[in-house]
GROMACS .gro file of C-alpha atoms in nm:
model
  262
    1LEU     CA    1  -5.014   2.486  -2.659
    2LEU     CA    2  -4.671   2.554  -2.509
    3TYR     CA    3  -4.397   2.296  -2.482
    4PRO     CA    4  -4.350   2.192  -2.117
    5TRP     CA    5  -3.979   2.262  -2.074
    6ASP     CA    6  -3.814   2.047  -1.808
    7LYS     CA    7  -3.582   2.279  -1.621
    8THR     CA    8  -3.389   1.985  -1.477
    9SER     CA    9  -3.300   1.842  -1.819
   10THR     CA   10  -2.940   1.873  -1.935
   11TYR     CA   11  -3.031   1.756  -2.287
   12ILE     CA   12  -3.312   1.990  -2.389
   13LYS     CA   13  -3.330   2.349  -2.265
   14GLN     CA   14  -3.545   2.643  -2.363
   15PRO     CA   15  -3.322   2.844  -2.600
   16PRO     CA   16  -3.255   3.213  -2.534
   17PHE     CA   17  -3.294   3.332  -2.892
   18PHE     CA   18  -3.621   3.515  -2.824
   19GLU     CA   19  -3.543   3.657  -2.480
   20GLY     CA   20  -3.632   4.026  -2.467
   21MET     CA   21  -3.781   4.019  -2.816
   22LYS     CA   22  -4.057   4.273  -2.882
   23ALA     CA   23  -4.321   4.272  -3.152
   24GLU     CA   24  -4.198   4.595  -3.308
   25LEU     CA   25  -3.856   4.635  -3.462
   26GLU     CA   26  -3.603   4.809  -3.241
   27SER     CA   27  -3.321   5.031  -3.361
   28LYS     CA   28  -2.992   4.848  -3.400
   29LYS     CA   29  -2.731   4.913  -3.135
   30ALA     CA   30  -2.407   5.043  -3.281
   31ILE     CA   31  -2.091   4.836  -3.246
   32GLN     CA   32  -1.863   5.060  -3.043
   33ASP     CA   33  -1.522   4.978  -2.895
   34ALA     CA   34  -1.564   4.608  -2.959
   35HIS     CA   35  -1.288   4.368  -2.861
   36ALA     CA   36  -1.176   4.082  -3.083
   37LEU     CA   37  -1.260   3.758  -2.904
   38LEU     CA   38  -1.040   3.570  -3.151
   39HIS     CA   39  -0.779   3.661  -3.411
   40LEU     CA   40  -0.781   3.376  -3.662
   41GLY     CA   41  -0.594   3.285  -3.978
   42ASP     CA   42  -0.699   3.118  -4.302
   43SER     CA   43  -0.927   2.818  -4.351
   44VAL     CA   44  -1.098   2.816  -4.013
   45THR     CA   45  -1.360   2.547  -4.067
   46THR     CA   46  -1.702   2.489  -3.918
   47ASP     CA   47  -1.539   2.198  -3.733
   48HIS     CA   48  -1.314   2.449  -3.555
   49ILE     CA   49  -1.617   2.661  -3.465
   50SER     CA   50  -1.904   2.421  -3.397
   51PRO     CA   51  -1.907   2.188  -3.094
   52ALA     CA   52  -1.857   1.826  -3.198
   53GLY     CA   53  -1.741   1.496  -3.055
   54SER     CA   54  -1.712   1.394  -2.692
   55ILE     CA   55  -1.716   1.659  -2.421
   56PRO     CA   56  -1.361   1.708  -2.283
   57ARG     CA   57  -1.343   1.667  -1.906
   58ASN     CA   58  -1.155   1.993  -1.851
   59SER     CA   59  -1.379   2.211  -2.072
   60PRO     CA   60  -1.637   2.480  -1.985
   61ALA     CA   61  -1.912   2.241  -2.099
   62ALA     CA   62  -1.783   1.973  -1.861
   63ARG     CA   63  -1.776   2.220  -1.573
   64TYR     CA   64  -2.135   2.318  -1.650
   65LEU     CA   65  -2.254   1.957  -1.654
   66ALA     CA   66  -2.061   1.880  -1.334
   67SER     CA   67  -2.239   2.174  -1.170
   68LYS     CA   68  -2.566   1.995  -1.257
   69GLY     CA   69  -2.451   1.688  -1.066
   70LEU     CA   70  -2.332   1.477  -1.360
   71SER     CA   71  -2.019   1.262  -1.348
   72PRO     CA   72  -1.778   1.253  -1.646
   73ARG     CA   73  -1.908   0.916  -1.763
   74ASP     CA   74  -2.249   1.080  -1.817
   75PHE     CA   75  -2.126   1.387  -2.007
   76ASN     CA   76  -2.190   1.215  -2.342
   77SER     CA   77  -2.125   1.411  -2.665
   78PHE     CA   78  -2.201   1.757  -2.797
   79GLY     CA   79  -2.416   1.595  -3.065
   80SER     CA   80  -2.638   1.434  -2.804
   81ARG     CA   81  -2.673   1.766  -2.617
   82ARG     CA   82  -2.727   1.993  -2.918
   83GLY     CA   83  -3.069   2.078  -2.772
   84ASN     CA   84  -2.903   2.250  -2.475
   85ASP     CA   85  -2.769   2.593  -2.570
   86ALA     CA   86  -2.573   2.621  -2.244
   87VAL     CA   87  -2.365   2.319  -2.340
   88MET     CA   88  -2.329   2.416  -2.705
   89ALA     CA   89  -2.225   2.775  -2.635
   90ARG     CA   90  -1.956   2.645  -2.400
   91GLY     CA   91  -1.827   2.415  -2.673
   92THR     CA   92  -1.810   2.681  -2.945
   93PHE     CA   93  -1.450   2.736  -3.062
   94GLY     CA   94  -1.359   2.448  -2.832
   95ASN     CA   95  -1.166   2.252  -3.094
   96ILE     CA   96  -0.814   2.161  -2.976
   97ARG     CA   97  -0.684   2.234  -3.329
   98LEU     CA   98  -0.806   2.595  -3.328
   99VAL     CA   99  -0.512   2.828  -3.389
  100ASN     CA  100  -0.571   3.172  -3.241
  101LYS     CA  101  -0.301   3.432  -3.312
  102PHE     CA  102  -0.343   3.565  -2.958
  103ILE     CA  103  -0.212   3.231  -2.830
  104GLY     CA  104   0.024   3.133  -3.109
  105LYS     CA  105  -0.047   2.762  -3.092
  106ALA     CA  106  -0.335   2.519  -3.135
  107ALA     CA  107  -0.563   2.537  -2.832
  108PRO     CA  108  -0.928   2.625  -2.757
  109LYS     CA  109  -0.811   2.936  -2.572
  110THR     CA  110  -0.796   3.311  -2.614
  111VAL     CA  111  -0.665   3.616  -2.433
  112HIS     CA  112  -0.902   3.844  -2.245
  113VAL     CA  113  -0.736   4.159  -2.375
  114PRO     CA  114  -0.817   4.404  -2.092
  115SER     CA  115  -0.663   4.175  -1.828
  116GLY     CA  116  -0.412   3.988  -2.043
  117ILE     CA  117  -0.530   3.658  -1.893
  118THR     CA  118  -0.552   3.346  -2.110
  119LEU     CA  119  -0.892   3.179  -2.075
  120ASP     CA  120  -1.116   2.924  -2.242
  121VAL     CA  121  -1.300   3.101  -2.523
  122PHE     CA  122  -1.638   3.078  -2.349
  123ASP     CA  123  -1.498   3.211  -2.021
  124ALA     CA  124  -1.337   3.507  -2.200
  125ALA     CA  125  -1.669   3.584  -2.373
  126GLN     CA  126  -1.839   3.582  -2.033
  127GLU     CA  127  -1.582   3.827  -1.897
  128TYR     CA  128  -1.653   4.064  -2.184
  129ALA     CA  129  -2.030   4.020  -2.141
  130SER     CA  130  -2.007   4.104  -1.771
  131SER     CA  131  -1.860   4.444  -1.860
  132GLY     CA  132  -2.103   4.503  -2.148
  133GLN     CA  133  -1.839   4.499  -2.421
  134ASP     CA  134  -1.921   4.417  -2.782
  135LEU     CA  135  -1.726   4.137  -2.951
  136ILE     CA  136  -1.605   4.070  -3.305
  137ILE     CA  137  -1.385   3.809  -3.472
  138LEU     CA  138  -1.093   3.877  -3.704
  139ALA     CA  139  -1.031   3.603  -3.961
  140GLY     CA  140  -0.843   3.526  -4.280
  141LYS     CA  141  -0.946   3.355  -4.604
  142ASP     CA  142  -1.230   3.102  -4.638
  143TYR     CA  143  -1.375   3.159  -4.293
  144GLY     CA  144  -1.634   2.890  -4.217
  145CYS     CA  145  -1.526   2.643  -4.486
  146GLY     CA  146  -1.619   2.278  -4.455
  147SER     CA  147  -1.957   2.117  -4.399
  148SER     CA  148  -2.256   2.334  -4.316
  149ARG     CA  149  -2.327   2.341  -3.941
  150ASP     CA  150  -2.600   2.555  -3.788
  151TRP     CA  151  -2.421   2.574  -3.453
  152ALA     CA  152  -2.120   2.733  -3.623
  153ALA     CA  153  -2.340   3.045  -3.644
  154LYS     CA  154  -2.561   2.992  -3.338
  155GLY     CA  155  -2.262   2.939  -3.108
  156PRO     CA  156  -2.085   3.265  -3.192
  157TYR     CA  157  -2.418   3.447  -3.158
  158LEU     CA  158  -2.456   3.310  -2.804
  159LEU     CA  159  -2.099   3.415  -2.723
  160GLY     CA  160  -2.198   3.772  -2.806
  161ILE     CA  161  -2.025   3.804  -3.143
  162ARG     CA  162  -2.170   4.106  -3.326
  163ALA     CA  163  -1.956   4.094  -3.642
  164VAL     CA  164  -1.685   3.901  -3.821
  165ILE     CA  165  -1.418   4.072  -4.033
  166ALA     CA  166  -1.263   3.820  -4.272
  167GLU     CA  167  -1.069   3.816  -4.597
  168SER     CA  168  -1.331   3.584  -4.751
  169TYR     CA  169  -1.613   3.351  -4.648
  170GLU     CA  170  -1.745   3.011  -4.735
  171ARG     CA  171  -2.078   3.080  -4.906
  172ILE     CA  172  -2.317   2.885  -4.682
  173HIS     CA  173  -2.152   2.987  -4.356
  174ARG     CA  174  -2.167   3.354  -4.455
  175SER     CA  175  -2.540   3.309  -4.517
  176ASN     CA  176  -2.581   3.136  -4.179
  177LEU     CA  177  -2.408   3.424  -4.002
  178ALA     CA  178  -2.649   3.663  -4.173
  179GLY     CA  179  -2.936   3.443  -4.061
  180MET     CA  180  -2.828   3.486  -3.697
  181GLY     CA  181  -2.795   3.863  -3.735
  182ILE     CA  182  -2.414   3.856  -3.715
  183ILE     CA  183  -2.261   4.111  -3.953
  184PRO     CA  184  -2.019   3.953  -4.204
  185LEU     CA  185  -1.765   4.215  -4.311
  186GLN     CA  186  -1.491   4.154  -4.566
  187TYR     CA  187  -1.162   4.337  -4.608
  188GLU     CA  188  -1.126   4.510  -4.941
  189ASP     CA  189  -0.920   4.328  -5.205
  190GLY     CA  190  -0.553   4.316  -5.116
  191GLU     CA  191  -0.607   4.413  -4.753
  192THR     CA  192  -0.565   4.193  -4.447
  193ALA     CA  193  -0.532   4.245  -4.075
  194ASP     CA  194  -0.154   4.224  -4.119
  195SER     CA  195  -0.138   4.471  -4.408
  196LEU     CA  196  -0.347   4.716  -4.206
  197GLY     CA  197  -0.118   4.676  -3.906
  198LEU     CA  198  -0.388   4.528  -3.683
  199THR     CA  199  -0.279   4.320  -3.386
  200GLY     CA  200  -0.634   4.228  -3.285
  201LYS     CA  201  -0.583   4.380  -2.942
  202GLU     CA  202  -0.728   4.715  -3.046
  203THR     CA  203  -1.094   4.795  -2.997
  204PHE     CA  204  -1.307   4.835  -3.308
  205SER     CA  205  -1.604   5.055  -3.394
  206VAL     CA  206  -1.817   4.965  -3.697
  207GLN     CA  207  -1.984   5.258  -3.871
  208MET     CA  208  -2.305   5.085  -3.983
  209PRO     CA  209  -2.555   5.342  -4.114
  210ALA     CA  210  -2.882   5.345  -3.923
  211ALA     CA  211  -3.083   5.350  -4.246
  212ASP     CA  212  -3.046   5.299  -4.620
  213LEU     CA  213  -2.844   4.980  -4.590
  214LYS     CA  214  -2.760   4.814  -4.920
  215PRO     CA  215  -2.612   4.473  -5.003
  216ARG     CA  216  -2.233   4.481  -5.036
  217MET     CA  217  -2.204   4.847  -4.947
  218ARG     CA  218  -1.883   4.987  -4.797
  219VAL     CA  219  -1.872   5.006  -4.418
  220GLN     CA  220  -1.596   5.187  -4.233
  221VAL     CA  221  -1.427   5.032  -3.932
  222THR     CA  222  -1.215   5.239  -3.693
  223ALA     CA  223  -0.961   5.084  -3.456
  224SER     CA  224  -0.851   5.237  -3.128
  225SER     CA  225  -0.502   5.269  -3.279
  226GLY     CA  226  -0.647   5.543  -3.500
  227LYS     CA  227  -0.648   5.323  -3.810
  228SER     CA  228  -0.965   5.342  -4.022
  229PHE     CA  229  -1.037   5.109  -4.313
  230ASN     CA  230  -1.327   5.022  -4.539
  231THR     CA  231  -1.489   4.680  -4.547
  232ILE     CA  232  -1.753   4.524  -4.770
  233LEU     CA  233  -2.083   4.447  -4.602
  234ARG     CA  234  -2.141   4.084  -4.699
  235PHE     CA  235  -2.515   4.090  -4.667
  236ASP     CA  236  -2.547   3.993  -5.033
  237THR     CA  237  -2.926   4.010  -5.072
  238GLU     CA  238  -3.217   4.222  -4.954
  239PRO     CA  239  -3.366   3.931  -4.751
  240GLU     CA  240  -3.039   3.907  -4.555
  241LEU     CA  241  -3.064   4.275  -4.471
  242THR     CA  242  -3.420   4.212  -4.355
  243TYR     CA  243  -3.306   3.930  -4.127
  244TYR     CA  244  -3.039   4.159  -3.983
  245ARG     CA  245  -3.293   4.433  -3.907
  246HIS     CA  246  -3.504   4.175  -3.721
  247GLY     CA  247  -3.211   4.038  -3.523
  248GLY     CA  248  -3.194   3.719  -3.729
  249ILE     CA  249  -3.415   3.490  -3.933
  250LEU     CA  250  -3.569   3.329  -3.622
  251ASN     CA  251  -3.703   3.661  -3.496
  252TYR     CA  252  -3.817   3.748  -3.848
  253MET     CA  253  -4.019   3.425  -3.877
  254VAL     CA  254  -4.178   3.467  -3.534
  255ARG     CA  255  -4.292   3.818  -3.619
  256LYS     CA  256  -4.419   3.700  -3.956
  257LEU     CA  257  -4.616   3.411  -3.799
  258ALA     CA  258  -4.758   3.653  -3.541
  259GLY     CA  259  -4.889   3.876  -3.818
  260VAL     CA  260  -4.652   4.163  -3.743
  261PRO     CA  261  -4.569   4.362  -4.057
  262VAL     CA  262  -4.220   4.257  -4.169
   0.00000   0.00000   0.00000
């Protein structure tokens, strides 16, 4: 029995997490020449990342709902529309208190590096996606602190984030990133984006080995500036590595339920 998705609904939408999924495991695509969608500082919370509260009238989510024929009085809140990935992806990193070093002030904006244009975070991610470019996030200490929110990991996944490089992580959020197949990388002790001379406007290639992955192994990252540095792979357990190989815990569970060897 399949759920009868209503394609006209703006509250519940068939999620894209399994689009293109095959029964057999596919080889992981290398992260090559990835741009940083955001360059963040310390203590970025799940409230900064996850959509919450009322839907601002000048936001990407509002424009999406308006395109479906809704008036602002019917936009409602992100919480009420958490079953619609199109709304939630557009609200990810939409907090007005988000401080992105590319912008230099609190705003839910970023710079599309190739063009130099300042855009809403979702719109910038779409620009990168249209040209097939991988995305990462640079962050400081305690990335993902605060209350546990599943959309703080689902949202970045839908924006096309392949990896996060941070100085440290909040424990549960790091696990949630692993569960979505996003690679959590950590600078080595004493190193930061600033100490390594990174502006965030470089492109980054992550040298993940195709086989023989181990929890907390060293992974080299090379920037287009010529700077190479080691990071710690913050998949802390073998199950997290398994989820990564499957593209996330959702894909892993579907294959397991279907009787595919996992």
